Short mmCIF file of C-alpha atoms in Angstrom, two decimals:
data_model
loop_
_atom_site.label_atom_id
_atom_site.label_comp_id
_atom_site.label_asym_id
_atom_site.label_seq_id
_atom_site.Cartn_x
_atom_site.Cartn_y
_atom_site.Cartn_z
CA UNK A 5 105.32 -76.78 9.40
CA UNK A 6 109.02 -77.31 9.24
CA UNK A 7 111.40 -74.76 8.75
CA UNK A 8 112.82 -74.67 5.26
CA UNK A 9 115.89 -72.83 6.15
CA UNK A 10 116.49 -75.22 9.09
CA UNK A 11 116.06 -78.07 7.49
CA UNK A 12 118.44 -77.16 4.49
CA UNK A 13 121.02 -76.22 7.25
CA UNK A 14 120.73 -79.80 8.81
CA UNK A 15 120.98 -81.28 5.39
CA UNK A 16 124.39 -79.20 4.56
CA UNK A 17 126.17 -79.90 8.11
CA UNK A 18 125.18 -83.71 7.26
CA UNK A 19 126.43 -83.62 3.71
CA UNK A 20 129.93 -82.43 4.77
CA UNK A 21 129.96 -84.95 7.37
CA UNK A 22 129.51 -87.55 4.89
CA UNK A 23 132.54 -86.17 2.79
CA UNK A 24 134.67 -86.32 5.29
CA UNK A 25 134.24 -89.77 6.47
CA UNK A 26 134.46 -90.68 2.93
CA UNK A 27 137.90 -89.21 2.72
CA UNK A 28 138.82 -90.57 5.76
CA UNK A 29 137.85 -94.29 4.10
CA UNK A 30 140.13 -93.85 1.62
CA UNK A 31 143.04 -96.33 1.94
CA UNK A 32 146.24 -95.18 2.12
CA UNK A 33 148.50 -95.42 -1.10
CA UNK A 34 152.38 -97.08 -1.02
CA UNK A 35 154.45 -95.47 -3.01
CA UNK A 36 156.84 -97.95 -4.63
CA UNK A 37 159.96 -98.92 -2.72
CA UNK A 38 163.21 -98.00 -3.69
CA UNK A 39 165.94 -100.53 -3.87
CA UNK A 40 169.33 -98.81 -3.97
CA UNK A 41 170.66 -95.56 -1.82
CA UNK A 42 173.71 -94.66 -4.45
CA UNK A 43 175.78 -97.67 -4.97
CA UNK A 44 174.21 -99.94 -1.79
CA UNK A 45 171.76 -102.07 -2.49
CA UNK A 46 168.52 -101.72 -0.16
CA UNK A 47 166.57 -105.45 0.18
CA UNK A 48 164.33 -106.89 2.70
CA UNK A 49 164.88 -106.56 5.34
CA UNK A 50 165.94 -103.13 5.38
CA UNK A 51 164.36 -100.22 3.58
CA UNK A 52 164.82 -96.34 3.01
CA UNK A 53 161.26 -95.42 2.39
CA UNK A 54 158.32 -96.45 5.21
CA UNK A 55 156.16 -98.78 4.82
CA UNK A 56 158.79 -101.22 3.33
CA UNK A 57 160.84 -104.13 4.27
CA UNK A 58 160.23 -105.65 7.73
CA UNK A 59 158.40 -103.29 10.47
CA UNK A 60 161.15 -104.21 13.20
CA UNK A 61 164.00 -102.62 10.71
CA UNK A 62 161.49 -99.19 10.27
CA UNK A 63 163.02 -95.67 10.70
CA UNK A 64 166.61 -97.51 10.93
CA UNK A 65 168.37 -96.41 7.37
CA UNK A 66 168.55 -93.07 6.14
CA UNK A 67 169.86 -92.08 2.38
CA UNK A 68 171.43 -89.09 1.47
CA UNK A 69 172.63 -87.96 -1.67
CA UNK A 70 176.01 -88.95 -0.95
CA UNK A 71 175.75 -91.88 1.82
CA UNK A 72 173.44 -94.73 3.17
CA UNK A 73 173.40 -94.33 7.33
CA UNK A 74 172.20 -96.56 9.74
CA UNK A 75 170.12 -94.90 12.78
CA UNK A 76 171.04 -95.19 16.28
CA UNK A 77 170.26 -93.41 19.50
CA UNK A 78 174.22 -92.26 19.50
CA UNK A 79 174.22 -91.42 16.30
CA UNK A 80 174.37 -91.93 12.28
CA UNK A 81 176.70 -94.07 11.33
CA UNK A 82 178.08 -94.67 7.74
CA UNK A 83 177.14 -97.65 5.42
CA UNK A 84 180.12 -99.06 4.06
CA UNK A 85 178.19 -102.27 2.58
CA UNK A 86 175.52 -104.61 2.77
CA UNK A 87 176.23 -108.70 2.36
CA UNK A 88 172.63 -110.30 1.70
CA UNK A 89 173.79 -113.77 2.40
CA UNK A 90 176.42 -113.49 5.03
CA UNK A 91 173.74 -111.35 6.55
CA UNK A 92 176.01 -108.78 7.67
CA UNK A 93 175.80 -104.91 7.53
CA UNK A 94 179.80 -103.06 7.62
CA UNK A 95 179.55 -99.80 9.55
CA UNK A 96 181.91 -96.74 10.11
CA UNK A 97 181.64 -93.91 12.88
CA UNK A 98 182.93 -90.72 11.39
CA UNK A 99 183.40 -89.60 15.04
CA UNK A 100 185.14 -92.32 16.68
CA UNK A 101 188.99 -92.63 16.72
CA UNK A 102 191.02 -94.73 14.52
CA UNK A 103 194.83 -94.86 14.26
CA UNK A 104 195.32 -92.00 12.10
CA UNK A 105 193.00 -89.19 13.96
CA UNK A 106 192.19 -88.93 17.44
CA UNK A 107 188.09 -87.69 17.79
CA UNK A 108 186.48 -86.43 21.16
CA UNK A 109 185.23 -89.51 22.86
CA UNK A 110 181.50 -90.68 22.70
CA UNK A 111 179.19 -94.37 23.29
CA UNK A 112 178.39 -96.17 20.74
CA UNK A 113 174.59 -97.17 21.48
CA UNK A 114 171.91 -99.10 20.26
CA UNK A 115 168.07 -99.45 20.36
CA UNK A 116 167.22 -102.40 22.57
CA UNK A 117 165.72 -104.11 19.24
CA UNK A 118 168.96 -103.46 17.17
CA UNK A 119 170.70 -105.02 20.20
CA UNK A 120 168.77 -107.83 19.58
CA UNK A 121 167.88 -107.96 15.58
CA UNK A 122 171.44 -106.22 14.36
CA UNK A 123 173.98 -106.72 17.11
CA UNK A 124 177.94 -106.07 16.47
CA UNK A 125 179.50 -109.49 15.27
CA UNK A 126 181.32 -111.41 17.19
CA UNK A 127 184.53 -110.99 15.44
CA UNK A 128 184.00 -106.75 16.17
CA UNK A 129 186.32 -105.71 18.91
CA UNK A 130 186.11 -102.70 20.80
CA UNK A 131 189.26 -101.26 22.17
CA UNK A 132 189.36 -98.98 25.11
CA UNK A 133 191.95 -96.49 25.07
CA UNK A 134 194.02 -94.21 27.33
CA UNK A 135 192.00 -96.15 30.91
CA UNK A 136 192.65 -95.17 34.62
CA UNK A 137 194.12 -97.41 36.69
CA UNK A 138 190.40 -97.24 38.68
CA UNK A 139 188.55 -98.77 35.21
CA UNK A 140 186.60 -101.57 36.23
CA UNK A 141 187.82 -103.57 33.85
CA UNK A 142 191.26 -103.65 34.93
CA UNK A 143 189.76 -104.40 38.33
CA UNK A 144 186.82 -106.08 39.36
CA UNK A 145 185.53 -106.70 35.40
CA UNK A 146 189.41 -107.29 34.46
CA UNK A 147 187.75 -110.97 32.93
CA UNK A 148 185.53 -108.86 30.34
CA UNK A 149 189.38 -107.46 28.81
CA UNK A 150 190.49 -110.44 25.89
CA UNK A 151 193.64 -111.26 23.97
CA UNK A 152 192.85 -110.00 20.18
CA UNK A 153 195.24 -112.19 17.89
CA UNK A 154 198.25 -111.61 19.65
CA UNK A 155 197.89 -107.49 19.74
CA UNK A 156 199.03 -105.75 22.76
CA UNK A 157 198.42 -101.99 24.40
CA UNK A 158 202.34 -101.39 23.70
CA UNK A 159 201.68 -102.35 19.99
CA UNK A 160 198.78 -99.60 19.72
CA UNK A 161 200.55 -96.73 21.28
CA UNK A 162 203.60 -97.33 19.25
CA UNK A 163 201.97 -97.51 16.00
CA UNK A 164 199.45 -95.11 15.72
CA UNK A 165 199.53 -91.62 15.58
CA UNK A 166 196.50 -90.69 17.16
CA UNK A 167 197.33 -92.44 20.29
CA UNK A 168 200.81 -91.86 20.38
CA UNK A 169 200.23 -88.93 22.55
CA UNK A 170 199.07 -90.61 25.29
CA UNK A 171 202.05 -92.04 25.83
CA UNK A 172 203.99 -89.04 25.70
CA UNK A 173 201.59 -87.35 28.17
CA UNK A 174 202.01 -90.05 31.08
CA UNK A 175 205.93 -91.18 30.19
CA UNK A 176 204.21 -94.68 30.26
CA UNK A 177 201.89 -96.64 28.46
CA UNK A 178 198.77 -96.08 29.58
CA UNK A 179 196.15 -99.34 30.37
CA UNK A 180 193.83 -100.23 27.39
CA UNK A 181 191.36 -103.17 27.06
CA UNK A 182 190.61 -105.03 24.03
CA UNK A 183 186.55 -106.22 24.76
CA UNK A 184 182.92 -107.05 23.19
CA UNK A 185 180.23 -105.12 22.53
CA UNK A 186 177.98 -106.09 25.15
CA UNK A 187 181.20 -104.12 27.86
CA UNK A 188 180.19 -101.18 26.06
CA UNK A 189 176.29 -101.42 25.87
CA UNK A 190 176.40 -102.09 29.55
CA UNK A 191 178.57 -99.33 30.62
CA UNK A 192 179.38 -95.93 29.23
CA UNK A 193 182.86 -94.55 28.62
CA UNK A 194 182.82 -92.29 31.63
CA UNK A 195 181.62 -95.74 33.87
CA UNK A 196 184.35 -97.59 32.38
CA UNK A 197 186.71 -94.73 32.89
CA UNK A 198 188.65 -94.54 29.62
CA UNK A 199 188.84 -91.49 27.21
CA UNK A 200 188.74 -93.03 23.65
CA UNK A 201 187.24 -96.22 22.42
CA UNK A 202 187.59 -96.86 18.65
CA UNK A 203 186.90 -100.35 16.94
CA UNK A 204 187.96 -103.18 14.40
CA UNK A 205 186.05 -105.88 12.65
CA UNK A 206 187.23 -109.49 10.36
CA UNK A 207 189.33 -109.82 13.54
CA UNK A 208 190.12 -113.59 12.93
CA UNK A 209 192.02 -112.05 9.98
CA UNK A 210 194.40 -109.49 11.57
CA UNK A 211 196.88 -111.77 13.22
CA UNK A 212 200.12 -110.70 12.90
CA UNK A 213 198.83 -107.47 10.72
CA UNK A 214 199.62 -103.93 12.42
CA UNK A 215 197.24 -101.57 13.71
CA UNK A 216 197.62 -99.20 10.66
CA UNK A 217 196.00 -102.09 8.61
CA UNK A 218 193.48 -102.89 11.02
CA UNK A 219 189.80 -102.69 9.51
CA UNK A 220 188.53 -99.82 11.27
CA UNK A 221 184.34 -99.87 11.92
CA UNK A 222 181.90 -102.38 12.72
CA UNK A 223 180.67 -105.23 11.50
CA UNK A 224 176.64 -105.75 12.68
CA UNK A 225 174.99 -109.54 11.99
CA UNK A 226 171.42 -108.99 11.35
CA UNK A 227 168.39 -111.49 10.86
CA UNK A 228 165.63 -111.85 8.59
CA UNK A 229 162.41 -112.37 9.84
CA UNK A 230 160.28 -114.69 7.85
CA UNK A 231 157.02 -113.50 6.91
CA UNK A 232 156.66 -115.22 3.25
CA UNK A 233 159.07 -112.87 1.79
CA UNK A 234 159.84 -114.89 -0.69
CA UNK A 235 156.99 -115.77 -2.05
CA UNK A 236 156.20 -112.20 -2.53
CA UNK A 237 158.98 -111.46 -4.49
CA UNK A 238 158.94 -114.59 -6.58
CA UNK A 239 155.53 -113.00 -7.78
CA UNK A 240 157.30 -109.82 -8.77
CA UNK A 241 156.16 -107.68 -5.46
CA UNK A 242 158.19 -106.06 -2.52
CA UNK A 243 158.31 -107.06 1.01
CA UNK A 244 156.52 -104.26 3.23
CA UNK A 245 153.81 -103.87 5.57
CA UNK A 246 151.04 -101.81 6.79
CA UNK A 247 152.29 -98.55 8.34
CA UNK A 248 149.40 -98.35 10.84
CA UNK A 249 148.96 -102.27 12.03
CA UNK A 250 152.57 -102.76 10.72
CA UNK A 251 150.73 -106.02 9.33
CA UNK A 252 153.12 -107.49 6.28
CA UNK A 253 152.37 -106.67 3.11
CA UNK A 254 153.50 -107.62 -0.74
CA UNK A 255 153.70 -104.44 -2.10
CA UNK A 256 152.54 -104.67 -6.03
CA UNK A 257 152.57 -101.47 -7.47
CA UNK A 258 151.95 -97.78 -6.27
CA UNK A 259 148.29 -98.57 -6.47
CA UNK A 260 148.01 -102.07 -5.23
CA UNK A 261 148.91 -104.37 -2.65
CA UNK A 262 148.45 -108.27 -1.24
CA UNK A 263 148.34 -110.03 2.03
CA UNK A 264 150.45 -112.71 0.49
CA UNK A 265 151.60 -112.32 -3.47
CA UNK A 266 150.91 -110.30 -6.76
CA UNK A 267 150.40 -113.61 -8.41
CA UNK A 268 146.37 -114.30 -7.91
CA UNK A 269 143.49 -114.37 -5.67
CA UNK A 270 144.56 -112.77 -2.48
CA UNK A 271 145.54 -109.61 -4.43
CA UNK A 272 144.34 -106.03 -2.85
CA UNK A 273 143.22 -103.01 -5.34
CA UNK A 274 143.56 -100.16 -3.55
CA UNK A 275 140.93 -98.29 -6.16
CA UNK A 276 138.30 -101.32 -6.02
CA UNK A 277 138.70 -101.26 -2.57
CA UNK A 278 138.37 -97.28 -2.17
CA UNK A 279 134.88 -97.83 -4.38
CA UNK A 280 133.75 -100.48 -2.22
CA UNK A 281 134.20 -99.11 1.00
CA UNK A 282 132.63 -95.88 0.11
CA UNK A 283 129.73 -97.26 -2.12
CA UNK A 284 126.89 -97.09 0.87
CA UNK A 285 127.77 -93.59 2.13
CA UNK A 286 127.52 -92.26 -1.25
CA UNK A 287 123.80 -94.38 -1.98
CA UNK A 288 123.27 -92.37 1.86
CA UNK A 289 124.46 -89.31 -0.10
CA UNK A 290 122.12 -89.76 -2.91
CA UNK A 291 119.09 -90.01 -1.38
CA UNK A 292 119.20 -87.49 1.75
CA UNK A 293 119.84 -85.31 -1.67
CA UNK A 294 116.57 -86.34 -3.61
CA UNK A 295 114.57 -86.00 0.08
CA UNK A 296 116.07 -82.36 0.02
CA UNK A 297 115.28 -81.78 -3.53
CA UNK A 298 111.32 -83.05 -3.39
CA UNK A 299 110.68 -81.31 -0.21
CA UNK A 300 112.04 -77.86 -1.16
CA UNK A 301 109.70 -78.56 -4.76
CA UNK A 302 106.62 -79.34 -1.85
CA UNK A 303 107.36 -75.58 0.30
CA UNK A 304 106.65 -74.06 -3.21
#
């Protein structure tokens, strides 16, 4: 005869193994997206909460209470605005130097998929400051160095404050190099041998405008990649995707998403799905429970 107590032990170790692979069924639930960080308004293909917008912008944005910053591997960086059909993102390093304050010296880096989704425009300029007469880009990389509108080195250590002291310091005017961004993703500030960098964007509009007026920051051009977007939105939905297969996804509500729209057919319930998926393990449930219950009434 079989043991009763075994038997009911077998029967409880199985039971909890069935609620736990029923809870590990259930499908995970987006919570809706939000669409502004303070006054900056957050569209596809960007996003401040996971699971939205495109996967290849994920983990980028970040929104305080205060400011919207965009993620890098050299650091947060300030969003001044977003421009949804010029496609362009204006940002500002609180650390980096500008004509007014002179800030320890740093790289500016980025991901290698922001170098190739959000790159720096190419009317951003990067100007080395305060560069040895060794920096390879008075030498042997001299051809990387540009004339920006007219601007000189003299111009920069005359006018601004912050650099001014450079000047003073070496009785000269010290070298600087007015360059792109792909001199600085390809060399470091110690490589390239010059203490400060700071940086200007809307370039093609400073000609004969002084460095004090200069538009200090960066100006990044970023793409959208097309994955029906707008057909999801036309249907009243948001733009997101699958956090695990990072699969795109039109986002409905908190309880329901769509491969495609929230307009028809294609259309995913999350709860009709949950009791779908879980509706044999719980007929499995059911019945191992009767079995227990008439063979405990046939040990009496």
């Amino acid at each position: 005869m079989v043991n009763s107590k075994s038997f009911f032990l077998t029967f409880n170790h199985l039971t909890i193994y069935l609620i736990l692979l029923l809870l590990s069924q259930s499908p995970q639930i987006h919570s809706t997206c939000r669409n502004f960080c303070n006054n900056i308004p957050i569209n596809y293909p960007f996003s401040i909460d996971d699971g939205c917008g495109a996967p290849q912008y994920r983990h980028m944005l970040n929104c305080s209470a205060t400011d919207l910053f965009f993620l890098t591997p050299s650091g947060n960086y300030k969003v001044q605005s977003i421009d949804y059909e010029k496609q362009t993102m204006t940002i500002f390093d609180p650390s980096m130097s500008t004509c007014s304050i002179l800030q320890p010296h740093h790289d500016f880096k980025m991901s290698e998929i922001q170098s190739a989704i959000i790159p720096p425009t190419p009317d951003t300029v990067f100007i080395l400051v305060n560069c040895s007469i060794d920096s390879p880009v008075l030498n042997h990389y001299k051809s990387l160095c540009f004339n920006f509108s007219g601007h000189s080195c003299d111009e920069l250590y005359g006018s601004c404050t912050s650099f001014k002291l450079f000047h003073l310091l070496s009785n000269s005017t010290p070298a600087c190099c007015f360059t792109g961004y792909e001199t600085v993703k390809y060399m470091s500030m110690d490589i390239l041998d010059c203490t400060h960098y700071t940086s200007v964007y809307n370039t093609d509009r400073l000609e004969g405008v002084g460095p004090l007026d200069w538009l200090y920051g960066m100006k990044l051009s970023f793409s959208v990649p097309d994955t029906g977007c707008a057909r999801c939105a036309k249907s009243g939905g948001t733009c997101g995707f699958d956090v695990e297969t990072q699969m795109a996804q039109c986002i409905c509500s908190s309880t329901s998403n769509s491969t495609r729209d929230c307009a028809g057919g294609r259309e995913i319930n999350v709860a009709d799905s949950y009791r779908a998926s879980s509706f044999l393990p719980l007929q499995l449930l059911y019945i191992l429970a009767l079995v227990a219950i008439s063979y405990s009434i046939l040990l009496r």
